[in-house]
PDB file of C-alpha atoms in Angstrom:
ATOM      1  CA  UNK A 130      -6.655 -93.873  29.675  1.00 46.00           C
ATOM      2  CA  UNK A 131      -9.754 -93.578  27.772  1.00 49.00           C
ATOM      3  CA  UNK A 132     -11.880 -91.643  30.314  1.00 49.00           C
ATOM      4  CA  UNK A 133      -8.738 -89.333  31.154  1.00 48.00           C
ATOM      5  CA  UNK A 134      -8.615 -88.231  27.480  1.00 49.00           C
ATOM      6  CA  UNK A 135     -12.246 -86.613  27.464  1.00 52.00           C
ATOM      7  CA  UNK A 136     -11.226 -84.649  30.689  1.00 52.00           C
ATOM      8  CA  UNK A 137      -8.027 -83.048  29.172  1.00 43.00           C
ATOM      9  CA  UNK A 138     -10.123 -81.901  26.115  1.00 49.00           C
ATOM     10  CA  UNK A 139     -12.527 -80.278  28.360  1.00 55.00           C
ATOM     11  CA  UNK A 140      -9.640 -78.257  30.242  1.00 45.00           C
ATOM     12  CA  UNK A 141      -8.237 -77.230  27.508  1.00 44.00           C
ATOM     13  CA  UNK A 142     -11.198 -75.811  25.628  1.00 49.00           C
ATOM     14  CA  UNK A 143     -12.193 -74.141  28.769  1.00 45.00           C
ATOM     15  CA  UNK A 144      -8.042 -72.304  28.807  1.00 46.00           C
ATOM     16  CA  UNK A 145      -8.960 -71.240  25.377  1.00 46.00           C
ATOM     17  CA  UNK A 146     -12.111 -69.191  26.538  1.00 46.00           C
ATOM     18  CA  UNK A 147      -9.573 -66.473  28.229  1.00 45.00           C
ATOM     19  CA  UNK A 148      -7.384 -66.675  25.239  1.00 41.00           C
ATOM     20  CA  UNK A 149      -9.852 -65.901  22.907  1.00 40.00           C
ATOM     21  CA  UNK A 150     -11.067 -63.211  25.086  1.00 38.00           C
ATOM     22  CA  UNK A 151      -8.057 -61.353  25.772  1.00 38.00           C
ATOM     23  CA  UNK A 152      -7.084 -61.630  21.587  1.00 39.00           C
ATOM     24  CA  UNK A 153     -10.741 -59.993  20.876  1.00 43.00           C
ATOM     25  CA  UNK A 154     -10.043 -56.812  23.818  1.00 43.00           C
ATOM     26  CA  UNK A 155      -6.824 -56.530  22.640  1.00 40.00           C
ATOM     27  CA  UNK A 156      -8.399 -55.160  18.713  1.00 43.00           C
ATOM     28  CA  UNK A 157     -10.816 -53.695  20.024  1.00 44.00           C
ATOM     29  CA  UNK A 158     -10.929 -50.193  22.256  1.00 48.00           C
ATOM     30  CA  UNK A 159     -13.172 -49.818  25.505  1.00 45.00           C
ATOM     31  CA  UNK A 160     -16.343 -48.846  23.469  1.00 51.00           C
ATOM     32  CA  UNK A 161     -16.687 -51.800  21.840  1.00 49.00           C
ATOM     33  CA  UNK A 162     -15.548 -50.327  18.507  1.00 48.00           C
ATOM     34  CA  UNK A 163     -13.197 -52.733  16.050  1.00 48.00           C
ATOM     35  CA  UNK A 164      -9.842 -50.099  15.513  1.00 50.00           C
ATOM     36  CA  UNK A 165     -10.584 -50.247  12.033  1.00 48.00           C
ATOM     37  CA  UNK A 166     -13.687 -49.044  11.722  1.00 49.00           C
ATOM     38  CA  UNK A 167     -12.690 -46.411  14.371  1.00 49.00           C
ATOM     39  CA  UNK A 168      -9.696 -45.556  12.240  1.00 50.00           C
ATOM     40  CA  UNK A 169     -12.103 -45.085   8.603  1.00 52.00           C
ATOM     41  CA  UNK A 170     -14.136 -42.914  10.679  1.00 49.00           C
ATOM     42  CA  UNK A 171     -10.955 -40.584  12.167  1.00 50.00           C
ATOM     43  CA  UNK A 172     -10.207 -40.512   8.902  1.00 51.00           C
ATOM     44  CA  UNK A 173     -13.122 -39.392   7.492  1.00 49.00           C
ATOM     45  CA  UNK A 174     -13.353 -36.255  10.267  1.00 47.00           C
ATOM     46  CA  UNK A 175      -9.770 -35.147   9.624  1.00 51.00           C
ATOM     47  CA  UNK A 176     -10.335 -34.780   5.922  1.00 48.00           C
ATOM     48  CA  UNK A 177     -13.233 -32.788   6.934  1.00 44.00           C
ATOM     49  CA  UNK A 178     -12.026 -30.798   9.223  1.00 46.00           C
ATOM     50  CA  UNK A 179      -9.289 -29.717   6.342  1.00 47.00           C
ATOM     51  CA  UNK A 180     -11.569 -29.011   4.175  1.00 46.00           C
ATOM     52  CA  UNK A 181     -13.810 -26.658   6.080  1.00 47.00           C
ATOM     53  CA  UNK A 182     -10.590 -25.270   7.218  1.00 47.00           C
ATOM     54  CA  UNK A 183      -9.924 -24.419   3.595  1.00 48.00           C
ATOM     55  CA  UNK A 184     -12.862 -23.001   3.436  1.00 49.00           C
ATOM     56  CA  UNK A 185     -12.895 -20.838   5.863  1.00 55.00           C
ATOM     57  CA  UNK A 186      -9.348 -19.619   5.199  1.00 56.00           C
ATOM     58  CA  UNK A 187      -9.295 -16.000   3.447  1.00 56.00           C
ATOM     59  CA  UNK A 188      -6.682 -15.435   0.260  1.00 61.00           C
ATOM     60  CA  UNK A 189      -3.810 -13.222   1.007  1.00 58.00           C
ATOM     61  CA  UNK A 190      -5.146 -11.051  -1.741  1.00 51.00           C
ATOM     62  CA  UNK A 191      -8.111  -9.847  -0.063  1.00 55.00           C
ATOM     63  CA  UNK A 192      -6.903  -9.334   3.376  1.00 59.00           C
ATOM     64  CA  UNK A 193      -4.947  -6.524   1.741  1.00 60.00           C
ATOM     65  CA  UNK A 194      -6.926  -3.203   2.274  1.00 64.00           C
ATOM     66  CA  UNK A 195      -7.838  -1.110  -1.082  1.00 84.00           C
ATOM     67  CA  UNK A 196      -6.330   1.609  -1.983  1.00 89.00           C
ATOM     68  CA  UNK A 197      -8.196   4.304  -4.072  1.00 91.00           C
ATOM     69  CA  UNK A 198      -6.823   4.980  -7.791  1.00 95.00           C
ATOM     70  CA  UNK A 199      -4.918   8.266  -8.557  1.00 96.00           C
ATOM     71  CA  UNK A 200      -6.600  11.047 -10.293  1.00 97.00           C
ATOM     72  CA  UNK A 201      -3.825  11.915 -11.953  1.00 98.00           C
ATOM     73  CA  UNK A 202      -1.728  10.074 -14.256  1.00 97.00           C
ATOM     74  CA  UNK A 203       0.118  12.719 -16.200  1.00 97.00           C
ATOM     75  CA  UNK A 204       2.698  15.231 -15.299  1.00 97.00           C
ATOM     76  CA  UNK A 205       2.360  18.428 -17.425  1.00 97.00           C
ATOM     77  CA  UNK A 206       5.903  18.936 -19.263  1.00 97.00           C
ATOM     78  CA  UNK A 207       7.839  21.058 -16.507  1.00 98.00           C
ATOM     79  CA  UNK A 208       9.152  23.677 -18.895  1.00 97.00           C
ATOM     80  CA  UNK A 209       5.681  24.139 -20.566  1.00 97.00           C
ATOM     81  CA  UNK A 210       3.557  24.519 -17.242  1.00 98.00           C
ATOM     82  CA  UNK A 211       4.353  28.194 -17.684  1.00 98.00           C
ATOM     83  CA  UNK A 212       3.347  31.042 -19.588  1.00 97.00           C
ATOM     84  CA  UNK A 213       5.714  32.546 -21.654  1.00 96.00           C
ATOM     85  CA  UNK A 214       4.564  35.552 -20.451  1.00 96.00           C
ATOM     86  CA  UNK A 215       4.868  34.785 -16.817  1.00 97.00           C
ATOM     87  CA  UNK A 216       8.807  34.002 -17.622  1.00 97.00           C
ATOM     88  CA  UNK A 217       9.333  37.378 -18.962  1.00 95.00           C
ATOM     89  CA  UNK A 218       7.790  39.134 -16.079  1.00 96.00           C
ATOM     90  CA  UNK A 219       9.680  36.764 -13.417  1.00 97.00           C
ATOM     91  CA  UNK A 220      12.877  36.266 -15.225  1.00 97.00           C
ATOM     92  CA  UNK A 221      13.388  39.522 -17.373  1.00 90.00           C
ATOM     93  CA  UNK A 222      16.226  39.136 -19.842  1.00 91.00           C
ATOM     94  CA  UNK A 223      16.022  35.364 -19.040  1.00 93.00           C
ATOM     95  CA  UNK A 224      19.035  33.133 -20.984  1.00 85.00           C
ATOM     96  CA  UNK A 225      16.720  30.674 -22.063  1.00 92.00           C
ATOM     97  CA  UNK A 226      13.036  31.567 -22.575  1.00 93.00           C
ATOM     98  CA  UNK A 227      12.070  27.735 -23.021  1.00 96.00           C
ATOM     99  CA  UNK A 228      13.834  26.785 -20.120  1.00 97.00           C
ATOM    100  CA  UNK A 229      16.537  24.320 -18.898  1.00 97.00           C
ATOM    101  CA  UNK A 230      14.844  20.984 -18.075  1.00 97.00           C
ATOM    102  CA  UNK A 231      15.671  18.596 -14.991  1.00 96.00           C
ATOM    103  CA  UNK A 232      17.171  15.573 -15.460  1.00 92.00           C
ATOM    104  CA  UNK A 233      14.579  12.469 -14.524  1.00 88.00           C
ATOM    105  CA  UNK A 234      14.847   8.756 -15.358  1.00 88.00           C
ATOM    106  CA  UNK A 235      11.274   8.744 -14.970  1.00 92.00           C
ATOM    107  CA  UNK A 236       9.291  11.901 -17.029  1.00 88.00           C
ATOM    108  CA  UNK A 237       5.641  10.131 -15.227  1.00 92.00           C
ATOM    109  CA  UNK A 238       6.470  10.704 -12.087  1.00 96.00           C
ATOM    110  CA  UNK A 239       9.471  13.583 -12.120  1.00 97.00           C
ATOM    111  CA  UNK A 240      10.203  16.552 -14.016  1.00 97.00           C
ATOM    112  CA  UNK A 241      11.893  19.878 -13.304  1.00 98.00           C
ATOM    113  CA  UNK A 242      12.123  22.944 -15.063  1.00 98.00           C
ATOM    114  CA  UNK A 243      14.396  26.295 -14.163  1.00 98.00           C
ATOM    115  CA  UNK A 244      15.229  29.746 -15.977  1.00 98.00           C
ATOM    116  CA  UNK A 245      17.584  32.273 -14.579  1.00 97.00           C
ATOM    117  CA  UNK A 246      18.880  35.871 -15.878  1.00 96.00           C
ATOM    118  CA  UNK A 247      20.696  39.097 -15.334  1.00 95.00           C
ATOM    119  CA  UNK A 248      18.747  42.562 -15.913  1.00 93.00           C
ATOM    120  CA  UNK A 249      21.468  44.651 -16.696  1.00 90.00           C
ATOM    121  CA  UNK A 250      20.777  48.384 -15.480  1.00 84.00           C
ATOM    122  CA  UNK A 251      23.859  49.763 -16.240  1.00 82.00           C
ATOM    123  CA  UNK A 252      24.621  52.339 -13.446  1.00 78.00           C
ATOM    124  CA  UNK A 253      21.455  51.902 -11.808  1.00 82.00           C
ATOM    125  CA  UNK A 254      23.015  48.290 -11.037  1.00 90.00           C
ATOM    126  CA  UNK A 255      21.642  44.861 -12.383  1.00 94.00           C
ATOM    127  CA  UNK A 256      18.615  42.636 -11.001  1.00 95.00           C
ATOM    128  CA  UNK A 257      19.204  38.676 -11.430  1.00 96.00           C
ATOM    129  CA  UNK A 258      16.115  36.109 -10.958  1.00 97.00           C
ATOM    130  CA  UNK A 259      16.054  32.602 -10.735  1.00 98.00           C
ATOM    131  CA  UNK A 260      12.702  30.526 -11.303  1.00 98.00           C
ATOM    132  CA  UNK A 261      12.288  27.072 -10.673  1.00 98.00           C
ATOM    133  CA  UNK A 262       9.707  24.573 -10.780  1.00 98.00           C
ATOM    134  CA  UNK A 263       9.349  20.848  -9.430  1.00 98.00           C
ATOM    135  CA  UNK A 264       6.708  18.221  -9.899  1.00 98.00           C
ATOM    136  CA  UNK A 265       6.673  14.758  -8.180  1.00 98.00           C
ATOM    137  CA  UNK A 266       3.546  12.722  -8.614  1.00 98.00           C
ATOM    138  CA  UNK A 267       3.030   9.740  -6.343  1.00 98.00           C
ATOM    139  CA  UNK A 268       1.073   6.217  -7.270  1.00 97.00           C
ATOM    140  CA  UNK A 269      -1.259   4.136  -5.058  1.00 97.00           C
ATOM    141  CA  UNK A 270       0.903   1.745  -3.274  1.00 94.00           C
ATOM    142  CA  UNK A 271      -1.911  -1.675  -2.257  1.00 92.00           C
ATOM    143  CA  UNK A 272       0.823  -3.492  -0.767  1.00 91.00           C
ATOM    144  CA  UNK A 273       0.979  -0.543   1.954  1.00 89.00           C
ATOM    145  CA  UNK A 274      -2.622  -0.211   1.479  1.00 93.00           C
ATOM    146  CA  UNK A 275      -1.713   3.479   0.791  1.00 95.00           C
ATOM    147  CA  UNK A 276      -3.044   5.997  -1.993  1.00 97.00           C
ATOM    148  CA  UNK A 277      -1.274   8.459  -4.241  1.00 97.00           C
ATOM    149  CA  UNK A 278      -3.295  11.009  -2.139  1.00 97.00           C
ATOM    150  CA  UNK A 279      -1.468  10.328   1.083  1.00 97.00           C
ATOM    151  CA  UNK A 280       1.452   9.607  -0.024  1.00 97.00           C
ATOM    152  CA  UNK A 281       1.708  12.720  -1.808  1.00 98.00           C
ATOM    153  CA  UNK A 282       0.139  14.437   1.270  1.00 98.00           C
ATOM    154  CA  UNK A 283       2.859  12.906   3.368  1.00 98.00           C
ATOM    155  CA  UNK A 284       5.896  14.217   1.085  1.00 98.00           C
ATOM    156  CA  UNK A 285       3.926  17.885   1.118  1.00 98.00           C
ATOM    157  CA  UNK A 286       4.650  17.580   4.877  1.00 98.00           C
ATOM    158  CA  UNK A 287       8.354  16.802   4.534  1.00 98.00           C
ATOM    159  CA  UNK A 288       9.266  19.615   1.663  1.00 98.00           C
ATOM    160  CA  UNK A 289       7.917  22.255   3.899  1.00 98.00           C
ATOM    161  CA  UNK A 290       9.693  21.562   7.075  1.00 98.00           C
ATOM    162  CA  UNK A 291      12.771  20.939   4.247  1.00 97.00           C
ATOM    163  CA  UNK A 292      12.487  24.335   3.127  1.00 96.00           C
ATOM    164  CA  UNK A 293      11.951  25.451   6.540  1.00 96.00           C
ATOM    165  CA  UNK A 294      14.965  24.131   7.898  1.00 96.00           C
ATOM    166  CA  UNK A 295      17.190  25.559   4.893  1.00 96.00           C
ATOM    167  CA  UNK A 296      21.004  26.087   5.780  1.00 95.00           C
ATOM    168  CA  UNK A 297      22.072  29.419   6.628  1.00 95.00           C
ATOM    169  CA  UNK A 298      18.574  30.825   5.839  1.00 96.00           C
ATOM    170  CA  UNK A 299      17.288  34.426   8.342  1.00 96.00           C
ATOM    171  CA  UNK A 300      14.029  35.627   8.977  1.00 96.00           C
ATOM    172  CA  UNK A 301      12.441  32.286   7.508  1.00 97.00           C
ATOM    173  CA  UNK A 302       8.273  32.899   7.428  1.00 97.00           C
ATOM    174  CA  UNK A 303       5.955  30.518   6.324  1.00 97.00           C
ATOM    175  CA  UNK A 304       1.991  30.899   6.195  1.00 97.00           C
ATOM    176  CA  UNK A 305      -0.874  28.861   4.294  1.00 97.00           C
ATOM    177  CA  UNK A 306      -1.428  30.382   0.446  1.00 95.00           C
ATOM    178  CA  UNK A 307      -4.973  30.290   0.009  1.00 92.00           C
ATOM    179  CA  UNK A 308      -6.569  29.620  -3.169  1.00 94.00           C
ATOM    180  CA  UNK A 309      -3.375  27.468  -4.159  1.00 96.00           C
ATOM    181  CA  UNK A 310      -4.072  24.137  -5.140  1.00 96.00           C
ATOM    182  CA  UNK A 311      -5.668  21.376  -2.140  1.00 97.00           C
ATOM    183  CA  UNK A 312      -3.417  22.393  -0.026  1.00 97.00           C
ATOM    184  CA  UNK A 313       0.187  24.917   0.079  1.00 98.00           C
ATOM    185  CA  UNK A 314       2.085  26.965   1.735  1.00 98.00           C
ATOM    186  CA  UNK A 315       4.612  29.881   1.274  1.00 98.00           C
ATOM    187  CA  UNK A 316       8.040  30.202   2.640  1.00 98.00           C
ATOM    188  CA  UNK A 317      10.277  33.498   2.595  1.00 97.00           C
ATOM    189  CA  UNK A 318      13.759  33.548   3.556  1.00 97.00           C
ATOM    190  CA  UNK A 319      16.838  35.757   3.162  1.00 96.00           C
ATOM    191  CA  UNK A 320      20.203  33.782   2.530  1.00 96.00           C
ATOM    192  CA  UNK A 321      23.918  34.933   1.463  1.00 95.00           C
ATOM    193  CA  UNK A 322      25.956  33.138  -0.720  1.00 92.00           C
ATOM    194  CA  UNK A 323      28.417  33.821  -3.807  1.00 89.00           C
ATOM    195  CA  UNK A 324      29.108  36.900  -1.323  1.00 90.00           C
ATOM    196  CA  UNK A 325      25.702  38.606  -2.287  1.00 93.00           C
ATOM    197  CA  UNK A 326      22.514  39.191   0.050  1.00 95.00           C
ATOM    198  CA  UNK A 327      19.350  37.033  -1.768  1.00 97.00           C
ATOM    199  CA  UNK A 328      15.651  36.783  -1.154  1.00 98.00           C
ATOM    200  CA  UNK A 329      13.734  33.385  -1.743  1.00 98.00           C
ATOM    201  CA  UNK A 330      10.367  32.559  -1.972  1.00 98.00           C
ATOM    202  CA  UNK A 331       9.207  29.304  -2.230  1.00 98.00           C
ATOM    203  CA  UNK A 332       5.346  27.866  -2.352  1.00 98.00           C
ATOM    204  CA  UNK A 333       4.680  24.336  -1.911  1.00 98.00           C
ATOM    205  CA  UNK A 334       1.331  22.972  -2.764  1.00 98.00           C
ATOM    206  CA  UNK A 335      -0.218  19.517  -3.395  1.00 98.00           C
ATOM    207  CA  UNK A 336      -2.921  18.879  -5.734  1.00 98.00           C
ATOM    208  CA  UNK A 337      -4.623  15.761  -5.348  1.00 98.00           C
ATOM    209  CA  UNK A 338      -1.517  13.231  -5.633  1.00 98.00           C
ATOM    210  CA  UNK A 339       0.826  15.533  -7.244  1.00 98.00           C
ATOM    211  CA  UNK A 340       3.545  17.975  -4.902  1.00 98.00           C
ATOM    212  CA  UNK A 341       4.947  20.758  -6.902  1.00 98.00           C
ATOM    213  CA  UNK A 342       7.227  23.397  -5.628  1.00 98.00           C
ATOM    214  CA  UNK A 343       8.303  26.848  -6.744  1.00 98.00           C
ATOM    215  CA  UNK A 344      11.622  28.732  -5.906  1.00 98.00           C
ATOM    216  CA  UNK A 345      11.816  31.912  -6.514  1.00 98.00           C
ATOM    217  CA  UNK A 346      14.574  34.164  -5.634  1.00 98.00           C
ATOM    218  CA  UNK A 347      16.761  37.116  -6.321  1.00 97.00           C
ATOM    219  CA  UNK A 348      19.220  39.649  -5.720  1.00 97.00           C
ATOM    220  CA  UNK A 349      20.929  43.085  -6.886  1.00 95.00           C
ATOM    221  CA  UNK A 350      24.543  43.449  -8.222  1.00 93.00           C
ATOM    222  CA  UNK A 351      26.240  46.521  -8.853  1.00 90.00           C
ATOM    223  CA  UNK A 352      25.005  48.167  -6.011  1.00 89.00           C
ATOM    224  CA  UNK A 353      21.386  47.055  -6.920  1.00 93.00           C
ATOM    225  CA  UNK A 354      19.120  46.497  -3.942  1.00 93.00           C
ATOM    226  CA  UNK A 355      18.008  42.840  -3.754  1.00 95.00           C
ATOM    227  CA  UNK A 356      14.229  42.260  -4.335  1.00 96.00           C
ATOM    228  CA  UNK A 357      12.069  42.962  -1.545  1.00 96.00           C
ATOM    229  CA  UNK A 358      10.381  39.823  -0.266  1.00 96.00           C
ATOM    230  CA  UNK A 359       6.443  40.670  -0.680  1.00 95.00           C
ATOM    231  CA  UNK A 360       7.085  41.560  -4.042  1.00 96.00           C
ATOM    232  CA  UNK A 361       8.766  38.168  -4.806  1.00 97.00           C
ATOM    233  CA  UNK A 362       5.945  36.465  -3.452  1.00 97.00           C
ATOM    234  CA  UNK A 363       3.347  38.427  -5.342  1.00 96.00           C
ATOM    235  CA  UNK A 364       5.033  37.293  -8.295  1.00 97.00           C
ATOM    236  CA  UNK A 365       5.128  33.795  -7.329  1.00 98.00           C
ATOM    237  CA  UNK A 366       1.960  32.878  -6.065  1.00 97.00           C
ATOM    238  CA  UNK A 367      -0.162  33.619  -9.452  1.00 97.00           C
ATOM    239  CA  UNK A 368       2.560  31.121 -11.245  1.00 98.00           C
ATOM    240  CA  UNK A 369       2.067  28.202  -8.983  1.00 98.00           C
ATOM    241  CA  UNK A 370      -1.230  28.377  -9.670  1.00 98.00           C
ATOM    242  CA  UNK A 371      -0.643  28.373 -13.311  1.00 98.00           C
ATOM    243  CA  UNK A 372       1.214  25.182 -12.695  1.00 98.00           C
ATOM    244  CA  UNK A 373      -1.745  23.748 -10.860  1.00 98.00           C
ATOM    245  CA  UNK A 374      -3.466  24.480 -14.148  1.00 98.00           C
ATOM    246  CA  UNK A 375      -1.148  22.887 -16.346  1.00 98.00           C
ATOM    247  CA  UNK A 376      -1.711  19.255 -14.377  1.00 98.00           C
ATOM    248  CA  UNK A 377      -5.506  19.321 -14.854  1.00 97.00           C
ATOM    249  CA  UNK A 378      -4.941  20.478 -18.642  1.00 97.00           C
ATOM    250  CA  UNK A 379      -2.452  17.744 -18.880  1.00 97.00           C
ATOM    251  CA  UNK A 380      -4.654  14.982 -17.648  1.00 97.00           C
ATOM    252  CA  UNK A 381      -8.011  15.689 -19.798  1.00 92.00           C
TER     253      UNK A 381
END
């Protein structure tokens, strides 16, 4: 009994040996590392890998491309970007000499001016004009990444092939207007309506990022002629570039 007690406590210390060895593998991973130590360090390299992340990352803001200010914030007033002596010559025996202004909700970016009138010639017939002028001006747009430039460069585009495409218009011309703002162009037309025979002109040119346009047009009653074309034009073209005048003046 007595010797037989020694030998069991030997065997048993020797099972414990695997015991013990599979418990210490079993919190430990192949490279010898305790999990927890591994784990602090895993730890450590994620919270730097967000950070340099972070770091690296670029704001929203300034992946947005600049846009270039406008040069113009104004609009000159519509009915005042004029001469009252260009409004006699163009609209003789005009209604209203000050003009009849658009309606805009916004007067920065939108105004409109017209003036009509009847020269009454007795037998030799009567002459009517009409006279309008249209300003739009356009702002820098930096969630597009556009600029009041293009954009106004863009709608100078569309109102020409507009006016070019006019319903029910003949013998439509158009041809660059030198010497007319940055850029513009003239468009001539014949078109009936009200049961009479009338001749339009109409320039469109952009300066910088403001479009203006100016209709001109005519015809005769009473067995008037209706205005000749070329002489429309060489009306117009010196009062759009008043108009071009009246946005610098308006902006000093």
């Amino acid at each position: 009994m007595h010797r037989t007690a020694p030998r069991l406590a030997r065997i048993l210390a020797c099972a414990a040996v695997p015991v013990m060895l599979v418990a210490s593998g079993c919190s430990s991973d192949s490279d010898g590392k305790p999990k927890a130590e591994k784990s602090q360090k895993s730890e450590k390299t994620d919270k730097a890998g967000s950070s340099g992340g972070a770091a690296l990352a670029t704001p929203e803001s300034e992946k947005k491309p600049a846009v270039a200010p406008v040069k113009f914030t104004k609009l000159p007033e519509a009915c005042r970007s004029l001469k009252p002596k260009t409004i006699e010559k163009l609209v003789p025996s005009t209604k209203a000499k000050a003009g009849t202004p658009g309606r805009s909700t916004d007067l920065l970016t939108r105004g409109s001016c017209s003036w009509n009138g009847l020269d009454d010639n007795g037998v030799k017939g009567s002459q009517y004009r009409w006279l309008d002028v249209s300003f739009l001006r356009f702002e820098s747009d930096a969630a597009l990444g556009t600029s009041g430039k293009q954009r106004a460069q863009e709608a100078y585009t569309k109102e020409v092939a507009k006016n070019r495409a006019t319903t029910g218009a003949k013998n439509v011309k158009a041809a660059p207007s030198a010497g007319v703002g940055e850029e513009a162009t003239a468009l001539s037309y014949q078109l009936r309506k009200t049961g009479e025979d009338f001749s339009y002109v109409t320039i469109v040119t952009r300066t910088d990022n403001i479009l203006i346009t100016l209709t001109y047009n005519g015809t005769g009653y009473a067995g008037a002629k209706p205005p000749a074309v070329a002489d429309l034009l060489k009306d117009a073209v010196p009062a759009v570039k008043e108009t071009v005048t009246s946005v610098t003046a308006a902006n000093k």
